[in-house]
XYZ file of C-alpha atoms in Angstrom:
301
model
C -12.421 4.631 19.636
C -9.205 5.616 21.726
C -6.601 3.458 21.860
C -8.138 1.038 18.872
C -5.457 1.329 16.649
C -1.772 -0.187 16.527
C 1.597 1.068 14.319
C 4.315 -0.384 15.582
C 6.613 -1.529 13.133
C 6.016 1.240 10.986
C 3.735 -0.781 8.210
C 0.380 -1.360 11.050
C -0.342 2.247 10.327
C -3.952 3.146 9.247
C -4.608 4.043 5.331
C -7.248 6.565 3.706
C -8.997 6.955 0.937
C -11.485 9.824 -0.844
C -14.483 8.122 -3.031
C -17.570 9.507 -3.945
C -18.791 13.341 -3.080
C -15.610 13.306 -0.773
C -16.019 10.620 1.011
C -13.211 9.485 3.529
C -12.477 6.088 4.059
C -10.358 4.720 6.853
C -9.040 1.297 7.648
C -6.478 0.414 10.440
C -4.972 -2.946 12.170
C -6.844 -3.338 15.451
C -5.076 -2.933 19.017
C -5.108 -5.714 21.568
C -8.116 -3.780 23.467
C -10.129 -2.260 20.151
C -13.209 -3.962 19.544
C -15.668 -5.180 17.590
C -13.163 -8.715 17.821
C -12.250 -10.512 14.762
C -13.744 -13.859 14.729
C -12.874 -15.961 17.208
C -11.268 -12.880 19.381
C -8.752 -11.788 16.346
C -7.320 -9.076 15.535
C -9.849 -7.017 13.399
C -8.958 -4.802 10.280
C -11.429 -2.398 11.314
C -13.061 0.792 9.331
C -14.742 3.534 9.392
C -15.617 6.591 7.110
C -16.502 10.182 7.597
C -19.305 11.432 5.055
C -20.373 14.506 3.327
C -21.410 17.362 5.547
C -20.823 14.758 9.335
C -18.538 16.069 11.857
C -17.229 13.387 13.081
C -16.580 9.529 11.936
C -18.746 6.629 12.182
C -18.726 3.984 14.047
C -15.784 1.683 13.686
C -16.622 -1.757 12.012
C -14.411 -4.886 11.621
C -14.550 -6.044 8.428
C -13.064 -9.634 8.653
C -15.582 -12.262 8.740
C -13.282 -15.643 8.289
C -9.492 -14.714 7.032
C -8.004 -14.407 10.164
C -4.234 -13.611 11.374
C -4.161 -10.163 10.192
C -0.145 -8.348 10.987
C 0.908 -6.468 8.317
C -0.863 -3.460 7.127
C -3.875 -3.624 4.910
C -4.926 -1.595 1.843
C -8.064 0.574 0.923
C -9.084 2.771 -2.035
C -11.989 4.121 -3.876
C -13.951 5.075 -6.562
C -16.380 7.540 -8.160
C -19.086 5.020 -8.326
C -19.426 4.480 -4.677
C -17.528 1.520 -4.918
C -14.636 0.650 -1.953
C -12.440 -1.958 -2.149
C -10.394 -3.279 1.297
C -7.218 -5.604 0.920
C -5.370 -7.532 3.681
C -3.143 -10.490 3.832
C -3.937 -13.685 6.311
C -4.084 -17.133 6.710
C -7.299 -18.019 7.061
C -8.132 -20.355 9.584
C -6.306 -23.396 7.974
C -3.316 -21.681 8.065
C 0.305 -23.538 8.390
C 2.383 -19.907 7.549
C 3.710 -16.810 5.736
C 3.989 -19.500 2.758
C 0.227 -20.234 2.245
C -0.978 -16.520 3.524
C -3.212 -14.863 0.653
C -4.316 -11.341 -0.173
C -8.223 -11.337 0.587
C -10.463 -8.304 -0.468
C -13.809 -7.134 1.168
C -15.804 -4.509 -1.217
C -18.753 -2.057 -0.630
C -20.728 -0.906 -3.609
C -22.395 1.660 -1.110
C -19.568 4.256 -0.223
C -19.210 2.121 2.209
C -22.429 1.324 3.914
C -22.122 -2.478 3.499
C -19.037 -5.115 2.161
C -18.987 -8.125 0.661
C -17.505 -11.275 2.701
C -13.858 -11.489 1.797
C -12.373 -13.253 -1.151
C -8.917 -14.665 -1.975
C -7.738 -12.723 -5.345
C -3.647 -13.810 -4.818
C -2.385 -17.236 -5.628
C -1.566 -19.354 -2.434
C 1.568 -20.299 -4.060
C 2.835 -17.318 -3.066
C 2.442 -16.642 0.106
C 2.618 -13.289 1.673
C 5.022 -11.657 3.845
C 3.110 -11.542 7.176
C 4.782 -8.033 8.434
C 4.831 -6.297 5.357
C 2.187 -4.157 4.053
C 0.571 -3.462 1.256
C -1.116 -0.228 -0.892
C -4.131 -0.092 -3.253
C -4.793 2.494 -5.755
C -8.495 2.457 -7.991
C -7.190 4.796 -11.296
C -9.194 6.807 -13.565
C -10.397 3.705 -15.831
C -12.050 1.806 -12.964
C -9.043 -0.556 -12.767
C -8.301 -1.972 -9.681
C -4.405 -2.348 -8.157
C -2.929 -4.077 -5.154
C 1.186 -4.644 -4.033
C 1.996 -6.802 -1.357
C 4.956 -9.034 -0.762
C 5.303 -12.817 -1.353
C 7.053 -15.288 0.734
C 7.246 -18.319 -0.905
C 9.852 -20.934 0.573
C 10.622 -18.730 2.941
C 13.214 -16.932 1.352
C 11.030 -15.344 -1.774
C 10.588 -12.037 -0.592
C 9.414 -10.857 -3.896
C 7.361 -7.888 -4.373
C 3.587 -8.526 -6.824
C 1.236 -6.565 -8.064
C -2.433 -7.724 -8.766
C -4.781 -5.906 -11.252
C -8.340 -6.089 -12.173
C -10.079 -4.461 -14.748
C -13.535 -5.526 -13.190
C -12.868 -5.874 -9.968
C -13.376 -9.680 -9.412
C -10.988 -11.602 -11.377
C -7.394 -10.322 -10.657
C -4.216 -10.963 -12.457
C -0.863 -11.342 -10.880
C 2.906 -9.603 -11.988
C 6.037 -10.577 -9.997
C 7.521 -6.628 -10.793
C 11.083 -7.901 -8.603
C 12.545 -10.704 -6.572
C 14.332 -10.196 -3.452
C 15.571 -13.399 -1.555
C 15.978 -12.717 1.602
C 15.618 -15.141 4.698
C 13.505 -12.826 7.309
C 10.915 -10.239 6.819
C 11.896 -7.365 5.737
C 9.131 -5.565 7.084
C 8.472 -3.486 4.200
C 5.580 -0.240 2.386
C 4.514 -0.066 -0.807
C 3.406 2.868 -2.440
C 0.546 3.701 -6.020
C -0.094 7.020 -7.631
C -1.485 7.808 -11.091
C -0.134 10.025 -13.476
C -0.757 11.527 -16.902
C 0.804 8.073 -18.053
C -0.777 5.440 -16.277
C -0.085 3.930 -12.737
C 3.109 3.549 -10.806
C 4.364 1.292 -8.390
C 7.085 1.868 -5.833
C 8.812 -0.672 -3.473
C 12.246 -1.756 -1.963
C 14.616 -4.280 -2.301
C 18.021 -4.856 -0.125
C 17.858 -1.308 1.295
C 17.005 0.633 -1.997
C 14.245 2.130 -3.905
C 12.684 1.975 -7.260
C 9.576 2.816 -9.037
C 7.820 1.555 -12.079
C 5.102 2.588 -14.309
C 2.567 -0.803 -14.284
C -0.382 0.547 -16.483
C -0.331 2.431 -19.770
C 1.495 2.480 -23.111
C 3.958 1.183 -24.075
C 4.514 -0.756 -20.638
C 8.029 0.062 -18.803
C 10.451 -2.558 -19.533
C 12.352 -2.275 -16.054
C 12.246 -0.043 -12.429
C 13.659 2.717 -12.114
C 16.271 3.273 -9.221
C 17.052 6.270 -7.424
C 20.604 6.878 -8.469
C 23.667 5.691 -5.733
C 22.799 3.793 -3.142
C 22.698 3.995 1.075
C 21.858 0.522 1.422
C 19.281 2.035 4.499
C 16.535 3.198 1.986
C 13.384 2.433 3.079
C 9.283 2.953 3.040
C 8.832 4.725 -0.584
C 6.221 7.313 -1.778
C 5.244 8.818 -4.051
C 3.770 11.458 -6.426
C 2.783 12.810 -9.782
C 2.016 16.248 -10.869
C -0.136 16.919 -14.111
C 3.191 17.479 -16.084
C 4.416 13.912 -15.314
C 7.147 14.831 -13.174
C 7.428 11.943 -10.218
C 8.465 12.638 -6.905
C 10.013 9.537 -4.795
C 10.310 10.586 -1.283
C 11.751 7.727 1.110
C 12.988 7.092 4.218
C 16.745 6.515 5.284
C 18.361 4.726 8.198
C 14.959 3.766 10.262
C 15.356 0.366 11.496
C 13.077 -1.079 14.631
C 12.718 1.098 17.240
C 15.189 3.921 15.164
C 14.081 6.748 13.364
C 16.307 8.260 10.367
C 15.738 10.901 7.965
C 13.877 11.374 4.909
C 15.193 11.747 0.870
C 13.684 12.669 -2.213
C 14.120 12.596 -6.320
C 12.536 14.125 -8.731
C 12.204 12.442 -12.033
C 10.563 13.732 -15.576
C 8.174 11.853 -17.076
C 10.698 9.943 -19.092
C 12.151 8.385 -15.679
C 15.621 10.774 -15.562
C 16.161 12.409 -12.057
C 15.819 16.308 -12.338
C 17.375 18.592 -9.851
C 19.351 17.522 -7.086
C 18.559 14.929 -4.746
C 16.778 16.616 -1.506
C 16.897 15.031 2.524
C 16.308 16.464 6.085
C 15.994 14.720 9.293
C 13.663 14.210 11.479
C 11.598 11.208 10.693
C 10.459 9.787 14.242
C 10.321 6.095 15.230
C 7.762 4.095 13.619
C 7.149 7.169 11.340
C 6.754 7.178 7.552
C 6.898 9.632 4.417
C 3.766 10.578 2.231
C 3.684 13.253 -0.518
C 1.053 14.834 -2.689
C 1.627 16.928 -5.987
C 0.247 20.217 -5.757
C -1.721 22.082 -8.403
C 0.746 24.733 -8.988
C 2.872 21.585 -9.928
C 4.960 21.071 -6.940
C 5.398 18.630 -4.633
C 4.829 18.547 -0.646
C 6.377 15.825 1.387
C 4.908 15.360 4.992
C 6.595 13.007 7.711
């Protein structure tokens, strides 16, 4: 519906995500004027998907029945099995803060036809950073992946990652900590690669990526050599080779746009090439890239 979606603040943007025979699933924070309403007249995380052979999109649907106070961005990916799995962070309605926010998940066994009611899978101890956002990724084994951001005491900006093999019972990583007294109003970013599943996030204005599934398990992140201190927002990709791509923004800050970097690494983690930027990222915009099957890499922004 016009006008039913909200990004400002660069992480409210809506995410997609291809499951079974093609099918595209979209989830986005609701506007002040979108409806259906969240309970109680909340803000809804609302969805929709466009199937096989339709020419147009469904019907949007709000998909939170009882974890209320939705701001950052959700998370949505899917599988071959039909299966769909929605993340966002909220209170609930006995929430007293960012320090007792959780990451709840709604799932659809359908393509998306029907979801479950919501359920917690983060530990309350956390917390969650309530302008920060969060990605999802569902790899090749049928494991299930999550990063958001903590906020524990306030100051514990740390960045987590939850897996599930099944995808019910979740386990929890603290990948890096980051103290830091505010919100840093930050992305995350997934992909899968010949050798397992990588995470990407920032911490204190610079970027790193680690590989969280496979063998034998990374022992540390990976950062983009030097430093701006302004890096921002990462993404990336993996081409059947191995080579990762980290794409990035630099300089955007609230109500500022900036530019937009890139690395290339091998599969072994060392940079390749030289370091790559252009301007022209807009306010409230973001990077995304895709590997290409003639191995190559395509950044959009």
């Amino acid at each position: 519906s016009p006008g039913s979606a909200i990004a400002t603040g660069t992480v409210r943007g809506a995410k997609l995500a291809i499951g079974r025979n093609g099918t595209i699933h979209v989830v986005w924070n609701g506007s002040g004027t979108a409806t259906p309403k969240g309970p109680n007249n909340s803000t809804p995380m609302l969805y929709s998907r466009l199937q096989p052979g339709r020419g147009v999109f469904g019907p949007q649907r709000n998909l939170i029945q009882f974890a209320t106070g939705l701001d950052g961005g959700g998370a949505i990916t899917a599988g071959k099995q039909g299966r769909v799995f929605v993340a966002w962070h909220a209170g609930g309605p006995d929430s007293k803060g960012e320090g007792d926010r959780r990451v709840w998940m709604a799932t659809s066994s359908n393509d998306g036809e029907t979801f479950s009611k919501e359920a917690a899978v983060s530990d309350a101890a956390t917390g969650a950073c309530g302008c920060c956002a969060m990605d999802g990724l569902f790899d090749q084994s049928g494991a299930v992946f999550f990063l958001y951001r903590s906020a524990r005491e306030v100051v514990h900006r740390d960045a987590y990652l939850l897996k599930s093999i099944d995808g019910r019972r979740f386990s929890s990583s603290k990948l890096q900590e980051w103290n830091i007294g505010a919100c840093p109003m930050s992305t995350f970013s997934l992909a899968e690669g010949p050798q397992g599943v990588f995470a990407a996030w920032e911490t204190n204005g610079q970027v790193q990526f680690m590989r969280v599934s496979g063998t034998p398990q990374a022992a540390a992140p990976i950062e983009v050599p030097g430093s701006t201190g302004k890096r921002r927002h990462p993404a990336l990709a993996i081409n059947g080779r191995g080579d990762i791509l980290l794409a990035w923004s630099e300089g955007t800050a609230w109500q500022k746009g900036g530019g937009v970097a890139w690395q290339v690494f091998d599969k072994n983690g060392r940079p390749i090439a030289e370091k790559g930027q252009s301007q022209g990222v807009p306010v409230w915009g973001l990077t995304a890239a895709y590997a290409r099957r003639d191995g190559g890499f395509t950044i959009l922004y």
